[in-house]
C-alpha cells in the first residue's frame, strides 16, 4: 500500500478580524461565539431536547407567531427556501412568484424543480413588489395555489409590503411563501398578524449567528396542505412529515444528526435578541440606517431604492461614475479590514451594498465604513472631502438623541 503524500505547509487556520458590512454573514456577538465552543452532546440527550424546546419558543417570539411548527432547518437560508417549496408545491400546481431581485429568481427555480407551473410577476430591481400587479395576476390565474415573494430583497435593499401581498393571496384562496431571510430581526416580521403560511429566514443575517441554520415557520393551513399531498415530497431530507419526528412536540426520533453547536449559538443569538427586545432591535437598525444614509449622501452617493421602500439593514448605493467598483472593495478589505457587498446580476459593477445587520449594526461600524470609504474614494480621485460623511452621520445621531431626549422629557409629569 502506498499512501498519497500528505499536504504540506498547512497550519491552523486563524481568520483575520473583519468588520462585516456586507449582505451577510454579519458579525457575531462574543456570547454567541462562546456558545459554539461548548461540549458536544447527543442529539437525543434530554438536556439537548430541553434546549431545542427553548429554541422553538425563542423562534416563535422572533417570528411573532404561535405556529407549533417553528424550528431551524439544518442548512443555510437556501435550504429553508427549498423546504417551503418542495413541501408545498406538487406537480402541476400553479405558483405566482413576484420577482424584484436575485432571490425571487431563485424562487422561480424552486417552483420549476418541484414540478410546479410558475407565473412570474416582474418588478423593476430596486422597486418593492407592486400589489396591483399581484392582484391582476391572481385575477388572470384563479387556479393559483401559492403566492411567493421576498419580503426584504437583499440584492437591492427594497422592502415589500408583506401584509398586503399575503392578504391578496388569502383573498384568492392561495397560500403564501415568504422569504424573510434579511428582514427577520432587522425590521418587523409579524407572521401571525400577516397570516403568512410558510416563512423562512437564515441565521447569519440580522440574527447574527453562525451561517448554516434556517429558521422556518408553517401555519396550520400549510401543514394541512403538506398532509394532503397526493405524492411523496421529492426530497427525503426536507420532507416535513419526517423532520417533524425529530423537531415535533410529541415524538423525538432520529432523523439526521442535528448541528448541535450551531444550535447552541442560535439559542444564544435569539436570547440576546429577546434581552434587547424586538422593537428595540428594529429601532436600532433604523437609527444606524439614518446615520449611514446621511454619511453616504454627504459623499454624493445616491440610493438605489426610493425613500419609503428602503430596508434599514441593506443600504444599496450607485457607484460614482468612473470609479473602479471592485478596486474600492478590494482596498477597503486590504487596508481597513472592511467587507461591503457588491452588486448582483444586472447590478453587478454598478452598486455597493452596505449591510447593517444584527451585531454589525452599530455606530462604530457606521463610522468606520464612512471614513474608510471616504479615504479610499478621495485617494482614487473622487471629489469627496474626507470627514464630511462622518460629520453628517454624527449630526444624524445627534438629531435622534435630541428627539429621544425631548420625547422622554415630554413623558415626565410636570
Ligand atoms: C441570503 C439570502 C438567501 C439565502 O440564504 P443562504 O443562507 O445564503 O442560503 C435567501 N434569500 C434572501 C433574501 C437572502 O438575502
mmCIF file of N, CA, C and O and ligand atoms in Angstrom, residues 23 76-79 81 103 106 150 152-154 179 181-182 200 202 204-205, ligand 1:
data_model
loop_
_atom_site.group_PDB
_atom_site.id
_atom_site.type_symbol
_atom_site.label_atom_id
_atom_site.label_comp_id
_atom_site.label_asym_id
_atom_site.label_seq_id
_atom_site.Cartn_x
_atom_site.Cartn_y
_atom_site.Cartn_z
ATOM 1 N N UNK A 23 -23.810 41.880 2.755
ATOM 2 C CA UNK A 23 -25.173 41.325 2.787
ATOM 3 C C UNK A 23 -25.289 40.073 3.653
ATOM 4 O O UNK A 23 -26.176 39.259 3.451
ATOM 5 N N UNK A 76 -28.363 26.299 5.301
ATOM 6 C CA UNK A 76 -28.462 27.748 5.128
ATOM 7 C C UNK A 76 -29.844 28.193 4.665
ATOM 8 O O UNK A 76 -30.717 27.352 4.420
ATOM 9 N N UNK A 77 -30.040 29.479 4.517
ATOM 10 C CA UNK A 77 -31.331 30.027 4.095
ATOM 11 C C UNK A 77 -31.870 29.356 2.844
ATOM 12 O O UNK A 77 -33.081 29.143 2.719
ATOM 13 N N UNK A 78 -30.982 28.996 1.948
ATOM 14 C CA UNK A 78 -31.422 28.353 0.697
ATOM 15 C C UNK A 78 -32.134 27.035 0.973
ATOM 16 O O UNK A 78 -33.044 26.649 0.233
ATOM 17 N N UNK A 79 -31.739 26.324 2.026
ATOM 18 C CA UNK A 79 -32.396 25.060 2.365
ATOM 19 C C UNK A 79 -33.772 25.340 2.979
ATOM 20 O O UNK A 79 -34.733 24.594 2.742
ATOM 21 N N UNK A 81 -35.594 27.889 2.136
ATOM 22 C CA UNK A 81 -36.385 28.232 0.944
ATOM 23 C C UNK A 81 -36.869 26.959 0.272
ATOM 24 O O UNK A 81 -38.061 26.765 0.023
ATOM 25 N N UNK A 103 -33.284 37.003 -5.398
ATOM 26 C CA UNK A 103 -33.848 35.890 -4.633
ATOM 27 C C UNK A 103 -35.218 35.458 -5.134
ATOM 28 O O UNK A 103 -35.575 34.288 -5.010
ATOM 29 N N UNK A 106 -34.531 32.861 -7.611
ATOM 30 C CA UNK A 106 -34.291 31.526 -7.046
ATOM 31 C C UNK A 106 -35.597 30.825 -6.705
ATOM 32 O O UNK A 106 -35.696 29.604 -6.774
ATOM 33 N N UNK A 150 -40.329 37.830 -1.866
ATOM 34 C CA UNK A 150 -39.245 38.120 -0.931
ATOM 35 C C UNK A 150 -39.605 39.404 -0.183
ATOM 36 O O UNK A 150 -39.821 40.444 -0.817
ATOM 37 N N UNK A 152 -37.698 41.097 2.062
ATOM 38 C CA UNK A 152 -36.562 42.025 2.061
ATOM 39 C C UNK A 152 -35.576 41.556 0.997
ATOM 40 O O UNK A 152 -34.842 40.589 1.203
ATOM 41 N N UNK A 153 -35.572 42.209 -0.156
ATOM 42 C CA UNK A 153 -34.714 41.787 -1.286
ATOM 43 C C UNK A 153 -33.292 42.296 -1.033
ATOM 44 O O UNK A 153 -32.975 43.465 -1.228
ATOM 45 N N UNK A 154 -32.446 41.396 -0.598
ATOM 46 C CA UNK A 154 -31.079 41.747 -0.216
ATOM 47 C C UNK A 154 -30.249 42.247 -1.402
ATOM 48 O O UNK A 154 -29.284 42.979 -1.219
ATOM 49 N N UNK A 179 -40.115 34.965 1.960
ATOM 50 C CA UNK A 179 -38.682 34.988 2.262
ATOM 51 C C UNK A 179 -38.428 36.137 3.228
ATOM 52 O O UNK A 179 -38.576 37.307 2.873
ATOM 53 N N UNK A 181 -35.472 36.233 4.991
ATOM 54 C CA UNK A 181 -34.076 35.960 5.350
ATOM 55 C C UNK A 181 -33.403 37.217 5.892
ATOM 56 O O UNK A 181 -32.795 37.196 6.959
ATOM 57 N N UNK A 182 -33.530 38.318 5.177
ATOM 58 C CA UNK A 182 -32.852 39.537 5.607
ATOM 59 C C UNK A 182 -33.710 40.389 6.533
ATOM 60 O O UNK A 182 -33.201 41.242 7.245
ATOM 61 N N UNK A 200 -39.485 31.670 5.892
ATOM 62 C CA UNK A 200 -38.149 31.153 6.205
ATOM 63 C C UNK A 200 -37.164 32.304 6.339
ATOM 64 O O UNK A 200 -37.364 33.387 5.802
ATOM 65 N N UNK A 202 -32.676 33.041 7.790
ATOM 66 C CA UNK A 202 -31.334 32.448 7.888
ATOM 67 C C UNK A 202 -30.665 32.984 9.142
ATOM 68 O O UNK A 202 -30.964 34.082 9.608
ATOM 69 N N UNK A 204 -27.516 33.875 9.711
ATOM 70 C CA UNK A 204 -26.330 34.746 9.649
ATOM 71 C C UNK A 204 -26.608 36.178 9.209
ATOM 72 O O UNK A 204 -25.691 36.915 8.945
ATOM 73 N N UNK A 205 -27.890 36.570 9.100
ATOM 74 C CA UNK A 205 -28.151 37.946 8.677
ATOM 75 C C UNK A 205 -28.485 38.765 9.923
ATOM 76 O O UNK A 205 -27.613 38.940 10.755
HETATM 77 C C1 LIG B 1 -29.012 35.390 1.897
HETATM 78 C C2 LIG B 1 -30.375 35.208 1.329
HETATM 79 C C3 LIG B 1 -30.877 33.941 0.978
HETATM 80 C C4 LIG B 1 -30.040 32.698 1.003
HETATM 81 O O1 LIG B 1 -29.545 32.406 2.262
HETATM 82 P P1 LIG B 1 -28.231 31.485 2.393
HETATM 83 O O2 LIG B 1 -28.067 31.341 3.880
HETATM 84 O O3 LIG B 1 -27.133 32.230 1.725
HETATM 85 O O4 LIG B 1 -28.517 30.200 1.714
HETATM 86 C C5 LIG B 1 -32.185 33.849 0.546
HETATM 87 N N1 LIG B 1 -32.960 34.950 0.439
HETATM 88 C C6 LIG B 1 -32.524 36.184 0.738
HETATM 89 C C7 LIG B 1 -33.429 37.356 0.604
HETATM 90 C C8 LIG B 1 -31.208 36.351 1.188
HETATM 91 O O5 LIG B 1 -30.765 37.571 1.496
#
